[in-house]
CSV table of C-alpha atoms and ligand atoms in Angstrom, one decimal:
chain,number,residue,atom,x,y,z
A,1,MET,CA,11.2,13.2,39.1
A,2,LYS,CA,8.3,15.2,40.7
A,3,LEU,CA,7.4,18.4,38.8
A,4,THR,CA,4.7,21.0,39.2
A,5,ILE,CA,3.5,23.2,36.4
A,6,ILE,CA,1.5,26.2,37.1
A,7,GLY,CA,-0.7,27.3,34.2
A,8,THR,CA,-2.4,24.8,32.0
A,9,GLY,CA,-2.5,26.9,28.8
A,10,TYR,CA,-0.9,25.8,25.7
A,11,VAL,CA,2.7,25.7,26.9
A,12,GLY,CA,2.0,24.3,30.4
A,13,LEU,CA,-0.3,21.6,29.2
A,14,VAL,CA,1.9,20.3,26.4
A,15,SER,CA,5.0,20.4,28.6
A,16,GLY,CA,3.2,18.7,31.5
A,17,ILE,CA,1.8,15.9,29.3
A,18,CYS,CA,5.2,15.4,27.5
A,19,LEU,CA,7.2,15.3,30.6
A,20,ALA,CA,4.8,12.8,32.2
A,21,GLU,CA,5.1,10.7,29.0
A,22,ARG,CA,8.8,10.6,29.7
A,23,GLY,CA,8.2,9.1,33.1
A,24,HIS,CA,8.1,12.1,35.4
A,25,HIS,CA,5.3,12.6,37.9
A,26,VAL,CA,3.7,15.9,36.9
A,27,CYS,CA,1.1,18.0,38.9
A,28,CYS,CA,-0.6,20.8,36.9
A,29,VAL,CA,-2.1,23.6,38.7
A,30,ASP,CA,-4.6,26.2,37.4
A,31,ILE,CA,-6.9,28.6,39.0
A,32,ASP,CA,-9.6,27.8,36.5
A,33,GLU,CA,-11.5,25.1,38.3
A,34,GLU,CA,-13.7,24.2,35.3
A,35,LYS,CA,-10.6,23.6,33.2
A,36,ILE,CA,-9.1,21.4,35.9
A,37,LYS,CA,-12.2,19.3,36.2
A,38,SER,CA,-12.3,18.9,32.4
A,39,LEU,CA,-8.6,17.9,32.3
A,40,GLN,CA,-9.1,15.5,35.2
A,41,SER,CA,-11.7,13.8,33.1
A,42,GLY,CA,-9.3,13.6,30.1
A,43,VAL,CA,-10.8,16.4,28.0
A,44,VAL,CA,-8.2,18.8,26.4
A,45,PRO,CA,-9.5,22.3,26.1
A,46,ILE,CA,-7.3,23.1,23.0
A,47,TYR,CA,-6.9,21.5,19.6
A,48,GLU,CA,-3.4,20.0,19.4
A,49,PRO,CA,-3.2,16.7,17.4
A,50,GLY,CA,-2.5,13.7,19.6
A,51,LEU,CA,-2.5,15.6,23.0
A,52,ASP,CA,-5.7,13.9,24.1
A,53,VAL,CA,-4.4,10.4,23.6
A,54,LEU,CA,-1.2,11.1,25.6
A,55,LEU,CA,-3.3,12.8,28.4
A,56,GLU,CA,-5.6,9.8,28.8
A,57,LYS,CA,-2.6,7.4,28.9
A,58,ASN,CA,-0.8,9.5,31.6
A,59,LEU,CA,-3.9,10.0,33.6
A,60,ASN,CA,-4.5,6.2,33.6
A,61,ASN,CA,-0.9,5.4,34.7
A,62,ASN,CA,-1.0,8.3,37.4
A,63,HIS,CA,1.9,10.1,35.8
A,64,ILE,CA,-0.1,13.3,35.6
A,65,SER,CA,-2.6,15.0,37.9
A,66,PHE,CA,-4.5,18.3,37.9
A,67,THR,CA,-5.4,20.6,40.8
A,68,ALA,CA,-6.7,24.0,41.6
A,69,ASP,CA,-5.0,23.9,45.0
A,70,LEU,CA,-1.6,25.7,44.7
A,71,LYS,CA,-0.5,24.7,48.2
A,72,ASN,CA,-0.8,20.9,47.3
A,73,GLY,CA,0.8,21.6,44.0
A,74,VAL,CA,3.9,23.3,45.4
A,75,ALA,CA,4.2,20.7,48.0
A,76,HIS,CA,4.2,18.0,45.3
A,77,ALA,CA,7.5,18.7,43.6
A,78,ASP,CA,11.2,19.6,43.7
A,79,ILE,CA,10.8,21.7,40.5
A,80,ILE,CA,8.0,24.3,40.1
A,81,MET,CA,7.5,25.6,36.5
A,82,ILE,CA,5.6,28.9,35.9
A,83,ALA,CA,3.8,28.7,32.6
A,84,VAL,CA,1.1,31.4,32.7
A,85,GLY,CA,0.5,33.9,30.0
A,86,THR,CA,2.6,36.9,29.1
A,87,PRO,CA,0.3,38.9,26.7
A,88,SER,CA,1.3,42.2,25.2
A,89,ASN,CA,0.0,45.2,27.1
A,90,PRO,CA,-2.2,46.9,24.5
A,91,ASP,CA,-1.1,50.4,25.6
A,92,THR,CA,2.6,50.0,26.1
A,93,GLN,CA,3.2,46.8,23.8
A,94,ALA,CA,5.4,45.6,26.7
A,95,PRO,CA,4.8,42.1,27.9
A,96,ASP,CA,2.3,42.2,30.7
A,97,LEU,CA,3.8,40.2,33.5
A,98,LYS,CA,1.0,40.5,36.0
A,99,TYR,CA,0.1,36.8,35.8
A,100,VAL,CA,3.8,35.7,36.3
A,101,ASP,CA,4.2,38.0,39.2
A,102,ALA,CA,1.0,37.0,40.8
A,103,VAL,CA,2.2,33.3,40.7
A,104,ALA,CA,5.6,34.3,42.1
A,105,LEU,CA,4.0,36.0,45.0
A,106,SER,CA,1.6,33.2,45.7
A,107,ILE,CA,4.2,30.5,45.7
A,108,ALA,CA,6.6,32.5,47.8
A,109,PRO,CA,5.2,31.6,51.3
A,110,LEU,CA,4.7,27.9,50.2
A,111,LEU,CA,8.2,27.1,49.0
A,112,LYS,CA,10.4,24.6,50.7
A,113,GLU,CA,14.2,24.6,51.1
A,114,GLY,CA,16.0,23.4,47.9
A,115,GLN,CA,13.1,23.8,45.4
A,116,VAL,CA,13.8,25.0,42.0
A,117,VAL,CA,11.5,27.7,40.4
A,118,VAL,CA,11.7,27.7,36.6
A,119,VAL,CA,10.2,30.5,34.5
A,120,LYS,CA,8.8,28.7,31.4
A,121,SER,CA,6.7,31.7,30.3
A,122,THR,CA,8.3,33.9,27.6
A,123,SER,CA,9.3,36.9,29.5
A,124,PRO,CA,11.6,39.9,29.0
A,125,ILE,CA,15.3,39.6,29.7
A,126,GLY,CA,15.9,40.1,33.4
A,127,THR,CA,12.5,38.6,34.4
A,128,ALA,CA,14.0,35.6,36.2
A,129,SER,CA,16.4,37.6,38.2
A,130,ARG,CA,13.7,40.1,39.2
A,131,LEU,CA,11.4,37.2,40.2
A,132,LYS,CA,14.1,35.7,42.4
A,133,GLN,CA,14.3,38.9,44.4
A,134,LEU,CA,10.5,39.3,44.4
A,135,ILE,CA,10.0,35.7,45.7
A,136,GLN,CA,13.0,35.9,48.2
A,137,SER,CA,11.6,39.0,49.7
A,138,HIS,CA,8.4,37.1,50.6
A,139,CYS,CA,10.0,33.8,51.8
A,140,ASP,CA,12.6,32.6,54.2
A,141,VAL,CA,13.9,29.5,52.5
A,142,ASN,CA,16.7,29.1,50.0
A,143,PHE,CA,15.6,28.2,46.4
A,144,SER,CA,17.1,28.3,43.0
A,145,MET,CA,15.9,30.3,40.0
A,146,ALA,CA,16.0,28.9,36.5
A,147,THR,CA,14.5,29.7,33.1
A,148,ASN,CA,13.7,27.3,30.3
A,149,PRO,CA,12.1,28.8,27.2
A,150,GLU,CA,9.9,26.7,24.9
A,151,PHE,CA,10.2,26.4,21.2
A,152,LEU,CA,6.8,24.7,20.5
A,153,ARG,CA,4.9,25.2,17.3
A,154,GLU,CA,1.2,25.0,17.6
A,155,GLY,CA,0.0,22.0,15.5
A,156,SER,CA,3.2,20.1,16.0
A,157,ALA,CA,3.9,21.0,19.7
A,158,MET,CA,4.1,17.4,20.9
A,159,ASN,CA,6.7,16.5,18.3
A,160,ASP,CA,8.6,19.6,19.1
A,161,PHE,CA,8.7,18.8,22.7
A,162,MET,CA,9.5,15.1,22.2
A,163,GLN,CA,12.2,15.6,19.6
A,164,PRO,CA,13.6,19.1,20.1
A,165,ASP,CA,16.3,20.7,18.1
A,166,ARG,CA,17.8,21.9,21.4
A,167,ILE,CA,16.9,22.4,25.1
A,168,VAL,CA,17.9,25.7,26.5
A,169,ILE,CA,18.1,26.2,30.3
A,170,GLY,CA,19.2,29.3,32.2
A,171,VAL,CA,20.6,28.8,35.7
A,172,GLU,CA,22.2,30.8,38.4
A,173,ASP,CA,23.7,27.8,40.3
A,174,ASP,CA,24.9,24.3,40.0
A,175,PHE,CA,22.1,22.9,42.0
A,176,ALA,CA,19.5,24.1,39.6
A,177,SER,CA,21.6,22.9,36.7
A,178,LYS,CA,21.8,19.4,38.0
A,179,LYS,CA,18.1,19.1,38.8
A,180,LEU,CA,17.1,20.4,35.3
A,181,GLU,CA,19.6,18.2,33.6
A,182,LYS,CA,18.1,15.2,35.3
A,183,LEU,CA,14.6,16.5,34.3
A,184,TYR,CA,15.5,16.6,30.6
A,185,HIS,CA,17.7,13.5,30.7
A,186,PRO,CA,15.2,11.4,28.7
A,187,PHE,CA,15.4,13.9,25.8
A,188,LYS,CA,19.1,14.3,25.9
A,189,ASP,CA,20.2,11.6,23.3
A,190,ASP,CA,18.5,13.4,20.4
A,191,CYS,CA,19.6,17.0,20.9
A,192,GLU,CA,22.0,19.4,22.6
A,193,LEU,CA,21.1,20.5,26.1
A,194,MET,CA,22.4,24.0,26.4
A,195,MET,CA,23.0,25.3,29.9
A,196,THR,CA,23.5,29.0,30.2
A,197,ASP,CA,22.9,32.0,32.4
A,198,LEU,CA,19.4,33.3,33.1
A,199,ALA,CA,19.6,36.4,30.8
A,200,SER,CA,21.1,34.6,27.8
A,201,ALA,CA,18.4,31.9,28.0
A,202,GLU,CA,15.6,34.6,28.0
A,203,MET,CA,17.4,36.4,25.1
A,204,ILE,CA,17.7,33.1,23.1
A,205,LYS,CA,13.9,32.8,23.0
A,206,TYR,CA,13.3,36.3,21.9
A,207,ALA,CA,16.1,36.2,19.3
A,208,ALA,CA,15.0,32.9,17.8
A,209,ASN,CA,11.5,34.2,17.3
A,210,ALA,CA,12.6,37.5,16.0
A,211,PHE,CA,14.8,35.8,13.5
A,212,LEU,CA,12.2,33.5,12.3
A,213,ALA,CA,9.7,36.4,11.9
A,214,THR,CA,12.4,38.4,10.0
A,215,LYS,CA,12.9,35.5,7.7
A,216,ILE,CA,9.2,35.2,6.9
A,217,THR,CA,8.9,39.1,6.5
A,218,PHE,CA,11.9,39.0,4.2
A,219,ILE,CA,10.4,36.5,1.8
A,220,ASN,CA,7.1,38.3,2.0
A,221,GLU,CA,8.8,41.5,0.8
A,222,VAL,CA,10.6,39.5,-1.9
A,223,SER,CA,7.1,38.1,-2.9
A,224,ASN,CA,5.9,41.7,-3.5
A,225,LEU,CA,8.9,42.3,-5.8
A,226,CYS,CA,8.2,39.0,-7.6
A,227,GLU,CA,4.7,40.0,-8.4
A,228,LYS,CA,5.9,43.2,-10.1
A,229,VAL,CA,8.8,41.7,-12.1
A,230,GLY,CA,7.3,38.5,-13.1
A,231,ALA,CA,9.3,36.2,-10.8
A,232,ASP,CA,7.9,33.1,-9.0
A,233,VAL,CA,8.5,33.4,-5.2
A,234,SER,CA,8.2,29.7,-4.7
A,235,GLN,CA,11.0,29.1,-7.1
A,236,VAL,CA,13.0,31.9,-5.4
A,237,SER,CA,12.4,30.4,-1.9
A,238,LYS,CA,13.7,27.0,-3.2
A,239,GLY,CA,16.6,28.6,-4.9
A,240,ILE,CA,17.8,30.5,-1.9
A,241,GLY,CA,16.8,27.9,0.7
A,242,LEU,CA,19.1,25.3,-0.9
A,243,ASP,CA,21.9,27.3,0.3
A,244,THR,CA,22.6,25.5,3.7
A,245,ARG,CA,23.6,28.9,5.2
A,246,ILE,CA,20.1,30.1,4.6
A,247,GLY,CA,18.0,26.9,4.9
A,248,SER,CA,14.6,26.2,3.4
A,249,GLN,CA,12.3,26.5,6.5
A,250,PHE,CA,10.3,29.6,7.2
A,251,LEU,CA,10.7,30.9,3.7
A,252,GLU,CA,7.0,30.4,2.5
A,253,ALA,CA,5.6,33.7,1.5
A,254,GLY,CA,2.0,34.2,2.9
A,255,PRO,CA,-0.4,36.7,4.3
A,256,GLY,CA,2.0,37.8,7.1
A,257,PHE,CA,2.8,36.1,10.3
A,258,GLY,CA,0.3,35.8,13.1
A,259,GLY,CA,-0.3,33.6,16.1
A,260,SER,CA,0.3,33.8,19.8
A,261,CYS,CA,4.1,34.2,19.7
A,262,PHE,CA,5.6,36.1,16.8
A,263,PRO,CA,3.5,39.3,17.1
A,264,LYS,CA,4.0,39.3,20.8
A,265,ASP,CA,7.6,38.4,21.0
A,266,THR,CA,8.8,40.8,18.3
A,267,LEU,CA,6.9,43.6,20.1
A,268,ALA,CA,8.6,42.6,23.4
A,269,MET,CA,12.0,42.5,21.9
A,270,ALA,CA,11.6,45.9,20.4
A,271,TYR,CA,10.3,47.2,23.7
A,272,VAL,CA,13.2,45.7,25.7
A,273,GLY,CA,15.7,47.2,23.2
A,274,GLN,CA,14.2,50.6,23.6
A,275,GLN,CA,14.3,50.3,27.3
A,276,ALA,CA,17.8,49.1,27.2
A,277,GLY,CA,19.0,51.8,24.9
A,278,ALA,CA,19.9,49.3,22.1
A,279,HIS,CA,17.1,49.9,19.5
A,280,GLN,CA,16.2,46.7,17.6
A,281,GLU,CA,15.7,48.5,14.2
A,282,ILE,CA,15.4,45.3,12.2
A,283,VAL,CA,12.9,43.9,14.5
A,284,GLU,CA,10.9,47.2,14.6
A,285,THR,CA,10.8,47.2,10.8
A,286,VAL,CA,9.7,43.6,10.7
A,287,ILE,CA,6.7,44.6,13.0
A,288,LYS,CA,5.9,47.6,10.8
A,289,VAL,CA,6.2,45.7,7.4
A,290,ASN,CA,4.0,42.7,8.7
A,291,ASP,CA,1.3,45.1,10.1
A,292,HIS,CA,1.3,47.0,6.8
A,293,ARG,CA,1.0,43.7,4.9
A,294,LEU,CA,-1.9,42.5,7.1
A,295,ASN,CA,-3.7,45.8,6.6
A,296,MET,CA,-3.4,45.5,2.8
A,297,LEU,CA,-4.5,42.0,2.3
A,298,HIS,CA,-8.0,43.1,1.2
A,299,GLU,CA,-6.7,45.0,-1.7
A,300,LYS,CA,-6.0,41.7,-3.7
A,301,ILE,CA,-9.7,41.1,-3.4
A,302,LEU,CA,-10.7,44.7,-4.2
A,303,LYS,CA,-8.7,44.5,-7.4
A,304,LEU,CA,-11.0,41.7,-8.7
A,305,PHE,CA,-14.0,43.9,-8.4
A,306,ASN,CA,-12.7,47.1,-9.7
A,307,GLY,CA,-12.3,48.6,-6.2
A,308,SER,CA,-15.7,47.8,-4.9
A,309,VAL,CA,-16.8,44.7,-2.9
A,310,HIS,CA,-20.2,46.2,-1.9
A,311,ASN,CA,-22.8,43.4,-1.8
A,312,LYS,CA,-20.1,40.9,-3.0
A,313,THR,CA,-20.0,37.5,-1.2
A,314,ILE,CA,-16.5,36.5,-0.3
A,315,ALA,CA,-15.8,33.0,0.9
A,316,PHE,CA,-12.9,32.2,3.2
A,317,TRP,CA,-11.2,28.8,3.6
A,318,GLY,CA,-9.4,28.8,6.8
A,319,VAL,CA,-9.3,31.5,9.4
A,320,THR,CA,-7.0,30.2,12.1
A,321,PHE,CA,-3.5,31.7,12.1
A,322,LYS,CA,-2.1,28.5,10.5
A,323,PRO,CA,-3.4,25.0,10.1
A,324,LEU,CA,-3.7,22.2,12.7
A,325,THR,CA,-4.7,24.6,15.4
A,326,ASP,CA,-7.9,26.3,16.6
A,327,ASP,CA,-5.9,29.4,17.6
A,328,MET,CA,-7.2,32.6,16.2
A,329,ARG,CA,-4.8,35.0,18.0
A,330,ASP,CA,-3.4,37.6,15.6
A,331,SER,CA,-4.7,35.6,12.7
A,332,PRO,CA,-4.6,37.5,9.4
A,333,ALA,CA,-8.3,36.7,9.1
A,334,LEU,CA,-8.9,39.3,11.8
A,335,ASN,CA,-7.6,42.0,9.5
A,336,ILE,CA,-8.9,41.1,6.1
A,337,ILE,CA,-12.4,40.0,7.0
A,338,PRO,CA,-13.4,43.2,9.0
A,339,GLN,CA,-11.8,45.4,6.3
A,340,LEU,CA,-14.0,43.7,3.6
A,341,GLN,CA,-17.1,43.9,5.7
A,342,SER,CA,-16.5,47.6,6.3
A,343,LEU,CA,-16.6,48.0,2.6
A,344,GLY,CA,-19.9,46.2,2.3
A,345,ALA,CA,-18.8,42.6,1.5
A,346,LYS,CA,-20.6,39.6,2.9
A,347,CYS,CA,-18.1,37.2,4.4
A,348,VAL,CA,-18.7,33.4,4.6
A,349,VAL,CA,-16.3,31.2,6.4
A,350,TYR,CA,-15.3,27.6,6.7
A,351,ASP,CA,-12.5,26.5,9.1
A,352,PRO,CA,-12.0,22.9,10.2
A,353,GLN,CA,-11.3,24.0,13.9
A,354,GLY,CA,-11.6,27.8,14.1
A,355,LYS,CA,-15.3,28.3,14.6
A,356,ASN,CA,-15.4,28.2,18.5
A,357,GLN,CA,-12.7,30.9,19.0
A,358,GLY,CA,-13.6,32.7,15.7
A,359,GLU,CA,-17.3,33.3,16.4
A,360,GLY,CA,-16.7,35.9,19.0
A,361,LEU,CA,-13.8,37.6,17.1
A,362,LEU,CA,-15.5,37.8,13.7
A,363,PRO,CA,-19.0,39.2,14.1
A,364,ASN,CA,-21.5,39.1,11.2
A,365,VAL,CA,-19.7,36.3,9.5
A,366,ALA,CA,-21.7,33.3,8.2
A,367,TRP,CA,-20.0,30.1,9.4
A,368,CYS,CA,-20.3,27.0,7.2
A,369,GLU,CA,-19.9,23.3,7.9
A,370,SER,CA,-17.8,22.5,4.9
A,371,ALA,CA,-15.5,24.1,2.3
A,372,CYS,CA,-17.9,23.5,-0.5
A,373,GLU,CA,-20.8,25.0,1.4
A,374,ALA,CA,-18.7,28.2,2.0
A,375,ALA,CA,-17.8,28.7,-1.7
A,376,ARG,CA,-21.4,28.0,-3.1
A,377,ASN,CA,-22.7,31.3,-4.7
A,378,ALA,CA,-19.7,33.2,-3.6
A,379,ASP,CA,-18.2,35.9,-5.8
A,380,ALA,CA,-14.7,35.1,-4.8
A,381,LEU,CA,-13.1,32.3,-2.8
A,382,CYS,CA,-9.9,33.2,-0.6
A,383,ILE,CA,-7.7,30.7,0.9
A,384,LEU,CA,-6.2,32.2,4.1
A,385,THR,CA,-5.0,29.1,6.0
A,386,HIS,CA,-3.6,26.0,4.2
A,387,TRP,CA,-5.4,23.2,5.9
A,388,PRO,CA,-4.4,19.9,4.2
A,389,GLU,CA,-8.1,18.9,3.8
A,390,PHE,CA,-8.5,21.7,1.2
A,391,TYR,CA,-6.3,19.6,-1.2
A,392,ASP,CA,-9.1,16.9,-1.1
A,393,VAL,CA,-11.9,19.3,-2.1
A,394,SER,CA,-12.9,19.2,-5.8
A,395,LEU,CA,-12.0,22.5,-7.2
A,396,GLU,CA,-14.0,21.8,-10.3
A,397,GLU,CA,-17.3,21.5,-8.3
A,398,THR,CA,-16.2,24.4,-6.2
A,399,ALA,CA,-15.8,26.7,-9.2
A,400,ILE,CA,-19.1,25.6,-10.9
A,401,SER,CA,-21.0,26.4,-7.6
A,402,MET,CA,-19.8,29.9,-7.4
A,403,GLN,CA,-21.4,33.0,-8.7
A,404,THR,CA,-18.0,34.3,-10.1
A,405,ALA,CA,-15.2,31.8,-9.8
A,406,HIS,CA,-12.4,33.9,-8.6
A,407,LEU,CA,-9.6,32.2,-6.5
A,408,VAL,CA,-7.4,34.1,-4.3
A,409,ASP,CA,-4.7,31.9,-2.7
A,410,PHE,CA,-2.7,33.5,0.1
A,411,ARG,CA,-0.8,30.3,0.8
A,412,ASN,CA,0.0,29.2,-2.8
A,413,MET,CA,-1.8,25.9,-2.2
A,414,PHE,CA,-2.7,25.6,-5.9
A,415,ASN,CA,-1.3,27.1,-9.1
A,416,PHE,CA,-2.4,28.8,-12.2
A,417,ASP,CA,-2.7,25.6,-14.2
A,418,ILE,CA,-4.9,23.8,-11.6
A,419,ALA,CA,-7.1,26.9,-11.2
A,420,GLN,CA,-7.6,27.3,-15.0
A,421,LYS,CA,-8.3,23.7,-15.5
A,422,SER,CA,-10.8,23.7,-12.7
A,423,GLY,CA,-12.8,26.4,-14.2
A,424,PHE,CA,-11.8,29.4,-12.2
A,425,ILE,CA,-11.9,32.8,-14.1
A,426,SER,CA,-9.0,34.2,-12.2
A,427,TYR,CA,-6.2,33.1,-9.8
A,428,THR,CA,-4.4,35.4,-7.6
A,429,PRO,CA,-1.4,33.9,-5.7
A,430,ILE,CA,1.3,35.4,-3.6
A,431,GLY,CA,4.6,36.3,-5.1
A,432,MET,CA,3.6,35.5,-8.6
A,433,ARG,CA,1.6,37.4,-11.3
A,434,ALA,CA,-2.0,36.9,-11.0
A,435,TRP,CA,-4.0,35.5,-13.9
A,436,VAL,CA,-7.4,36.6,-15.2
A,437,ALA,CA,-9.1,34.7,-18.0
A,438,ASN,CA,-9.9,36.6,-21.2
A,439,LEU,CA,-13.6,35.9,-20.9
A,440,GLU,CA,-14.4,37.6,-24.1
A,441,ALA,CA,-12.1,35.4,-26.1
A,442,THR,CA,-13.5,32.4,-24.3
A,443,HIS,CA,-17.1,33.3,-25.1
A,444,SER,CA,-16.5,34.3,-28.7
B,501,UDX,C1,6.3,30.0,16.9
B,501,UDX,C2,7.7,29.4,16.8
B,501,UDX,O1,7.9,28.6,15.6
B,501,UDX,C3,8.0,28.5,18.0
B,501,UDX,O2,9.3,28.1,18.0
B,501,UDX,C4,7.7,29.5,19.3
B,501,UDX,O3,8.1,28.8,20.5
B,501,UDX,C5,6.4,29.8,19.3
B,501,UDX,O4,6.0,30.6,18.1
B,501,UDX,P1,3.8,29.1,16.2
B,501,UDX,O5,3.4,30.5,16.6
B,501,UDX,O6,3.0,27.9,16.8
B,501,UDX,O7,5.4,28.8,16.7
B,501,UDX,O8,3.7,29.0,14.7
B,501,UDX,P2,4.7,28.9,13.4
B,501,UDX,O9,4.6,27.6,12.8
B,501,UDX,O10,6.1,29.3,13.8
B,501,UDX,O11,4.2,30.1,12.5
B,501,UDX,C6,4.1,31.5,12.9
B,501,UDX,C7,3.5,32.2,11.8
B,501,UDX,O12,4.4,32.4,10.7
B,501,UDX,C8,2.2,31.8,11.3
B,501,UDX,O13,1.3,32.9,11.1
B,501,UDX,C9,2.5,31.1,9.9
B,501,UDX,O14,1.6,31.1,9.0
B,501,UDX,C10,3.7,32.1,9.5
B,501,UDX,N1,4.7,31.4,8.6
B,501,UDX,C11,5.5,30.5,9.1
B,501,UDX,C12,4.8,31.9,7.3
B,501,UDX,O15,4.1,32.9,6.9
B,501,UDX,N2,5.7,31.4,6.5
B,501,UDX,C13,6.6,30.4,6.9
B,501,UDX,O16,7.4,29.9,6.1
B,501,UDX,C14,6.4,29.9,8.2
């Protein structure tokens, strides 16, 4: 089938490349001409494992093309997908729909009879219906409206698209339903394709992300309690996750959720609830608890230095919001590092992919080219993001190279035994009691 996707950000690009890989002819449109040129030459502007290889393949077999010309883009296809950003408005916390609205208004005069316009961008419940009216008031042809939320995790987005748990499509008529069923036919054998109405599809996206954010926040609170009462949160996660009603995923305690979706989507759901007169108290609490957690992360480090990090050098391994991405949006690093800097600490960072985006967001940080280099001469080492390559670093050499070998492990990558055997003098995990070596006993 012929498909046009407007917006070559994370979602638009992954969706476009994966749909091309499944045999469709995809035209991707963006107003950023530099980006289009780079994509035309096969260069992917984001870090997503494997995406560059699939792009090159589908450029070579002419299954995907890129253009900044919206008119040509709209003329190309039966299905037009809108996949531009819906960031939170910093003042109201409501999703800012200016980009989606602008696309709707620009495509309105270009639409042809029988085209289907699909909202892929995560937008508040009611957006697809509103856009239908907005577009219709600026065009004379009949077209169908649909919505098709994405459930792509950064770092495994291609896998999530190619082998989805489910495909959710909201439609208002049979025509759109048939077209979209055909579009997703190549994926149908592996998962359920759920056809529903526009509002329910929009709601599914918010409810799914709010639920996952709640699950993470729940285990994070449990981890606080574990630290106080001497339980081990990883054992607790395993023990409750084995109950199939609960499930083991998204039960890893950590520094608090971040990224481009959970913070924005929980805020949006709370906002929609307030507007609709159905307050989402659980989601509102999740936002509050997660924010509080992020703002308190630095306390674990302060504790190591009796409350003062002035002139201390703190090394960080990983600053992206999770591994296998270069995305820094709402990363916990953006809370803890500035907090420690404001208290006089010097922060040194290594991240396998985060430097490009991170440099502008984390001023006065020293960026290193390797994990070992970052830790050298530091007073404490803090793991914020569990990049797999950190397992390959020699912890013995790391500990020896440090000024004082404190290890703060916000992702529970290691454990007390490993830290002690490697020569660290303290180990501070999440959701377990911290350990500090009895140095006097050791030296006597
Ligand atoms: C998320 C959803 O998973 C995806 O379905 C949606 O469409 C977009 O948002 P993403 O933001 O890429 O995907 O990341 P995800 O892997 O879901 O992690 C989100 C945050 O939760 C990260 O900060 C991560 O570190 C944190 N997290 C996740 C935990 O702290 N513990 C966990 O067990 C899982």
